[in-house]
XYZ file of C-alpha atoms in Angstrom:
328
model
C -0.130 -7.808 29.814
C 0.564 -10.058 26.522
C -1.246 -8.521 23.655
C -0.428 -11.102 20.963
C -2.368 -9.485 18.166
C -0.642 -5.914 18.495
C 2.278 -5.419 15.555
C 1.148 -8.953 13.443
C -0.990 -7.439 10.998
C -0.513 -8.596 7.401
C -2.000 -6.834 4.023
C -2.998 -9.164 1.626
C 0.301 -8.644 -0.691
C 3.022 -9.332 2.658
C 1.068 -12.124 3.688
C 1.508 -13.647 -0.372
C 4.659 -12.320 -0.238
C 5.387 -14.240 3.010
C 3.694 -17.985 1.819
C 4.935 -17.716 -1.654
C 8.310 -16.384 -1.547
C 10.072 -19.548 0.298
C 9.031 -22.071 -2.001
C 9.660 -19.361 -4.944
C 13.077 -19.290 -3.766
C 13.610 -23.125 -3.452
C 12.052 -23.161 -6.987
C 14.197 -20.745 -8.792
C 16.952 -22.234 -7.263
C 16.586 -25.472 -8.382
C 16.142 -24.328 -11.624
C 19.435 -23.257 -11.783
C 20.894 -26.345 -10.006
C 19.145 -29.221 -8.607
C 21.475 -29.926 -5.666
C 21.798 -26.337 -4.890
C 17.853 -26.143 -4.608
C 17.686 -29.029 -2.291
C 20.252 -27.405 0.381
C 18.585 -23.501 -0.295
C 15.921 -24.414 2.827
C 18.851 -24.092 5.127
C 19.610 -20.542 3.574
C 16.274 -19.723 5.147
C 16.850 -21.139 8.627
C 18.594 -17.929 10.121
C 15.242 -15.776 8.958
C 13.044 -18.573 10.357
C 14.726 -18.555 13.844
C 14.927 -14.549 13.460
C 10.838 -14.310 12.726
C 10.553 -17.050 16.109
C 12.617 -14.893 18.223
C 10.615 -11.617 17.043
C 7.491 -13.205 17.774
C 8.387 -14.628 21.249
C 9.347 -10.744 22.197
C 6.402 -8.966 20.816
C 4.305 -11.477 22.858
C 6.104 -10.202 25.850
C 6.277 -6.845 25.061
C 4.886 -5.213 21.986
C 5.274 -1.463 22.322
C 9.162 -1.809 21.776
C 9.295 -4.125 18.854
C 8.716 -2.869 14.791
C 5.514 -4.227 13.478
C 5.532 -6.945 11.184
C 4.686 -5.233 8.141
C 7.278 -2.730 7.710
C 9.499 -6.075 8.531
C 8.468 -8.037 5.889
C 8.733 -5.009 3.011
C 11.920 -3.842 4.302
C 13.130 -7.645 3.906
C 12.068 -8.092 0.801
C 13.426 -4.698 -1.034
C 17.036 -5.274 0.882
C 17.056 -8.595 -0.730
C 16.458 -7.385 -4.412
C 16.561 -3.661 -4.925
C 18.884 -3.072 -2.452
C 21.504 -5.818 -3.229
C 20.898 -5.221 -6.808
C 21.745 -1.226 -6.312
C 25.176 -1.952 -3.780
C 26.139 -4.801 -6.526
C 25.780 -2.036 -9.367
C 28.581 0.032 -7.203
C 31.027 -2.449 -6.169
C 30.987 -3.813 -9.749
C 32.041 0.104 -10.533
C 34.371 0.218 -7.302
C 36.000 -2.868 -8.458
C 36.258 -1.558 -12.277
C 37.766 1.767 -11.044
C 40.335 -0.297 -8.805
C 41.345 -2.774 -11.667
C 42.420 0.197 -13.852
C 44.058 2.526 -11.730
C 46.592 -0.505 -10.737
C 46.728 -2.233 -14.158
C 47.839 0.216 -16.775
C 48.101 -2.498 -19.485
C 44.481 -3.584 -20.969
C 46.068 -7.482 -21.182
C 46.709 -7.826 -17.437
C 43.650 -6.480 -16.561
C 41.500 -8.309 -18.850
C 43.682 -11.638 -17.722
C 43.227 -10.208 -14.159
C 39.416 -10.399 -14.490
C 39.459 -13.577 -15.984
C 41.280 -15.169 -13.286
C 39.307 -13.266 -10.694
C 35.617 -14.874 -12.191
C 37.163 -18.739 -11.665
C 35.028 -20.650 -9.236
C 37.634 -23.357 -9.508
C 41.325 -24.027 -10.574
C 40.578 -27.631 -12.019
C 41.977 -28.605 -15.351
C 44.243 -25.513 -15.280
C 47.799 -26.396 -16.996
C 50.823 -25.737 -14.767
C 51.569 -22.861 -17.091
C 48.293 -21.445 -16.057
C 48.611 -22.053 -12.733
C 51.751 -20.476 -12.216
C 50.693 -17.313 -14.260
C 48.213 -16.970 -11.523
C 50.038 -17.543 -8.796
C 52.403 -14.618 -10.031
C 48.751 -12.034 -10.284
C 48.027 -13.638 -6.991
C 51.182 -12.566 -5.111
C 51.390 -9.302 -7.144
C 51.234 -5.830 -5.218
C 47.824 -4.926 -7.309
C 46.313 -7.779 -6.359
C 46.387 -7.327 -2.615
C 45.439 -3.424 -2.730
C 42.807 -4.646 -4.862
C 41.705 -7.247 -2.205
C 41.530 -4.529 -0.028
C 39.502 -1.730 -1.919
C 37.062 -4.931 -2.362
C 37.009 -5.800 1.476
C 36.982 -2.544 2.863
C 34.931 -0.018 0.652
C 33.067 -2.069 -2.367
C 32.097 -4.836 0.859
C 32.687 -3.612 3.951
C 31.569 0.375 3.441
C 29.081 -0.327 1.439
C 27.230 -3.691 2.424
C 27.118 -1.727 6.082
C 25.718 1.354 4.806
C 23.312 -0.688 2.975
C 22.438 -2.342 6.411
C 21.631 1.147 7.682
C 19.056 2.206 5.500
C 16.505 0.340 7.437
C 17.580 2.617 10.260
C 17.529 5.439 8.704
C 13.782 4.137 7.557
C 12.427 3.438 11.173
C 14.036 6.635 12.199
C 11.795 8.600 9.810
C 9.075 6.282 10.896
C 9.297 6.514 14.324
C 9.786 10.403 13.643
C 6.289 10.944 12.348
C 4.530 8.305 14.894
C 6.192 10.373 17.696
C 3.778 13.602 16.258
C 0.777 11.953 16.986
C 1.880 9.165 20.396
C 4.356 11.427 22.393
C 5.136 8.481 24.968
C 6.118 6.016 22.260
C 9.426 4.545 22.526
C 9.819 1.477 20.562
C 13.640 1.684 21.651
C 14.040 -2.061 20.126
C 12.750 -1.628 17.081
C 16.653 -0.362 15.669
C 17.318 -3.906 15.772
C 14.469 -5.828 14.107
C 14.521 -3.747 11.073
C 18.491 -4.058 10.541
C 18.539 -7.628 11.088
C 15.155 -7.824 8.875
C 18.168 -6.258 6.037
C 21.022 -7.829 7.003
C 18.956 -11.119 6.675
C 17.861 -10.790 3.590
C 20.908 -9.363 2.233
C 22.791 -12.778 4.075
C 20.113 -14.993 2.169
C 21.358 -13.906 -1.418
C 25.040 -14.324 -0.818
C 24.199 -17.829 1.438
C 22.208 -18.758 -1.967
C 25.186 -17.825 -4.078
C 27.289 -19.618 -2.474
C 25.415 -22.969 -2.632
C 25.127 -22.307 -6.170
C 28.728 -21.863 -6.588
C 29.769 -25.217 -4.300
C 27.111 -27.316 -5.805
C 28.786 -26.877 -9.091
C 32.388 -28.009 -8.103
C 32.090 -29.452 -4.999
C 30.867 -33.066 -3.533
C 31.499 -34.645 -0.306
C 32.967 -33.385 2.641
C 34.227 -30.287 1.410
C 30.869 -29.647 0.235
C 29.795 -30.161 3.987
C 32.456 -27.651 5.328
C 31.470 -24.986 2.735
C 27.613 -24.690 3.399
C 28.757 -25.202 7.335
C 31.298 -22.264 7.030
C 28.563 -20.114 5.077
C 25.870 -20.622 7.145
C 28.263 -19.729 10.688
C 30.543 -17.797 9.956
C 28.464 -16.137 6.757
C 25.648 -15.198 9.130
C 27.991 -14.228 12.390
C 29.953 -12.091 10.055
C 26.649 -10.211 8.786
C 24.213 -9.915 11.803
C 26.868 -8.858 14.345
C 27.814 -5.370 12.501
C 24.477 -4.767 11.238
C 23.380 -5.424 15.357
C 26.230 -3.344 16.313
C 25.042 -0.385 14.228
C 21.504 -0.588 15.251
C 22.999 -0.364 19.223
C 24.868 2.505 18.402
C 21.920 3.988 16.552
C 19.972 3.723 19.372
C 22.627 5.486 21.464
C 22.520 8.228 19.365
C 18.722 8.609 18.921
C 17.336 7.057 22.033
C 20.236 7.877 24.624
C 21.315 11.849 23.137
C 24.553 10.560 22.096
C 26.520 12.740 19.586
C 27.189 10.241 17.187
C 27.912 11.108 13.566
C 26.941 8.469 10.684
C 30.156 7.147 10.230
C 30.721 6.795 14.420
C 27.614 4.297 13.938
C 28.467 3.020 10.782
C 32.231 2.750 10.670
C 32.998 0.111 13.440
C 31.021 -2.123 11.406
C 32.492 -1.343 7.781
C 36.090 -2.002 9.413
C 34.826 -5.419 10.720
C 32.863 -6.364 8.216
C 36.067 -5.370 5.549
C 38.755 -6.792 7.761
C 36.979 -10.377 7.924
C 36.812 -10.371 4.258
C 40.408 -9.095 3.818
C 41.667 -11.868 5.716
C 39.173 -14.656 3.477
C 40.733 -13.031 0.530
C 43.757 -13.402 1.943
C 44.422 -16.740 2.592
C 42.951 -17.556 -0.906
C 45.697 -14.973 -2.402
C 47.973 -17.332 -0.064
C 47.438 -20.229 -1.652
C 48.122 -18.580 -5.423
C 44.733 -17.613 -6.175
C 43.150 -14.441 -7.602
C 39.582 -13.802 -5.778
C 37.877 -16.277 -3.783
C 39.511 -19.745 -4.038
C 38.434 -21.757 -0.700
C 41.926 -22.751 0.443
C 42.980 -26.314 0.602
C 46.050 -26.557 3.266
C 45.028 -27.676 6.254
C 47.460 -24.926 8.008
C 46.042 -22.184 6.174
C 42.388 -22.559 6.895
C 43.012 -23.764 9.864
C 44.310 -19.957 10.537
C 42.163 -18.318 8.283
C 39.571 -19.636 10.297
C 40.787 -18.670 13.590
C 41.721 -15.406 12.503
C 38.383 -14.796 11.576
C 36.678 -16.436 14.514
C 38.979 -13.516 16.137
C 37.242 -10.930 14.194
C 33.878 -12.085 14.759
C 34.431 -12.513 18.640
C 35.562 -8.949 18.772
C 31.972 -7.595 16.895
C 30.624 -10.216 19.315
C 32.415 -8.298 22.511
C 31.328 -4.892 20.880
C 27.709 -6.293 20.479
C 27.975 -7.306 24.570
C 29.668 -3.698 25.538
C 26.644 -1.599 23.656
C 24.380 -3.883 25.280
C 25.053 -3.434 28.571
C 25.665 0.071 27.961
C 22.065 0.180 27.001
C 20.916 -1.966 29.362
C 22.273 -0.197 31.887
C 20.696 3.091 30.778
C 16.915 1.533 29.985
C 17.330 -0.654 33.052
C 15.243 -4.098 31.444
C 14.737 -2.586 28.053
């Protein structure tokens, strides 16, 4: 039977938290640029149609879903503590990198400043060809890599996990006083609570950063690419380590951490590595969206690859599960 009411109750502070913080977010962001702030509602579209979705299965069946509560604060400290703590460490990843592969102080400092450009316009030809040569240089792409594999890839997913590990503990303690509970899909609504929110800053970023030197079409294709292929590339790992959680803790499976986690980090790095890539292709040094129509034409399909593989992972724990749980 439908119990509607069962895992919806709000405190006073989540339920502010939940009518306050959208148009906070529009409000800020606007502050910072106008055009930017009028485009941030679509930033929240993928946590609008994840909230729908959550709603539509707790109707259905309550007593395998998180409640809302939990939802809402693990959302909310992903999205600032957490981001703010896994920024901290890449930032120290990244400063670690730069010096172990440039032992002279001016090509890393010129390094850097290359790397912060959000756009090569009004560069001199000298310029640009100075940074084509960091661009193509052997530092550059093992940098690229340390960046997409452990600052992004190891430790964006491992932030993803912590609302696992959370509900674990949760479910842990519940399980002392309501043997028979088995919320076995709860895994999944806290990660992609975190992955969402986490998804939310960089989508906001991102619009801040094409607002400023973008117009047009191009403008188009970048929020279109962020909000696709951005949110793909983040909600199928995060869902791919809350399966394999749930094999481990639900199922007996001996899995370690990094058998759940690690799948994910090497997509999640990979898809980046290739983004960096193609910018690194096209003479730039960090994140330049390319401009040749043959390169992101294959930077997108290579990456289209990647996220069709998570998405054939996703299906393969799935039906693993589902055919374990029978209609779980």
């Amino acid at each position: 039977m439908s119990q509607p009411g069962q895992n919806t109750s709000l405190s006073l502070s989540a339920r502010l938290t939940c009518y306050l913080g959208p148009p906070a977010t529009v409000l800020l962001t606007s502050l910072a640029s106008p055009k930017a702030g009028l485009l941030s509602p679509l930033a929240c579209l993928p946590t609008a149609g994840f909230y729908l979705k959550w709603r539509e299965a707790n109707r259905k069946d309550p007593s395998k879903r998180a409640e809302l509560e939990p939802l809402v604060w693990t959302y909310v400290v992903q999205g600032t503590l957490g981001v703010s703590v896994v920024l901290l460490a890449q930032m120290g990843i990244c400063r670690i990198a730069s010096s172990l592969l440039f032992e002279s102080d001016l090509m890393r400092k010129d390094f850097w400043q290359e790397f912060g450009r959000s756009t090569i316009s009004g560069l001199t030809p000298t310029q640009l060809s100075y940074r084509s040569q960091l661009a193509s240089s052997w530092q550059n792409w093992v940098f690229n890599a340390a960046l997409s594999f452990i600052a992004a890839g190891l430790f964006e997913e491992t932030l993803k996990y912590l609302p696992i590990a959370y509900a674990r503990r949760r479910e842990r303690k519940a399980e002392a006083t309501e043997p028979n509970r088995r919320r076995s899909r709860a895994y999944l609504d806290y990660v992609l609570a975190g992955a969402l929110s986490f998804g939310l800053n960089e989508t906001l970023l991102t619009l801040f950063s094409a607002c400023q030197n973008e117009t047009g079409s191009k403008l188009a294709v970048t929020v279109s690419e962020r909000l696709v292929f951005g949110c793909l590339g983040h909600l199928l790992p995060a869902v791919l380590t809350a399966l394999r959680a749930i094999r481990r803790d639900y199922c007996g499976d001996q899995l370690s951490w990094w058998s759940v986690v690690g799948p994910s980090a090497l997509l999640h790095g990979t898809f980046d590595f290739l983004v960096f890539s193609f910018s690194a292709l096209e003479g730039n040094v960090g994140w330049i969206h390319p401009t040749g129509l043959r390169n992101v034409t294959a930077m997108l399909g290579l990456c289209s690859g990647v996220i069709g593989t998570a998405a054939w992972l996703v299906k393969q724990e799935w039906d693993d599960l589902k055919y374990r749980f029978g209609k779980w």
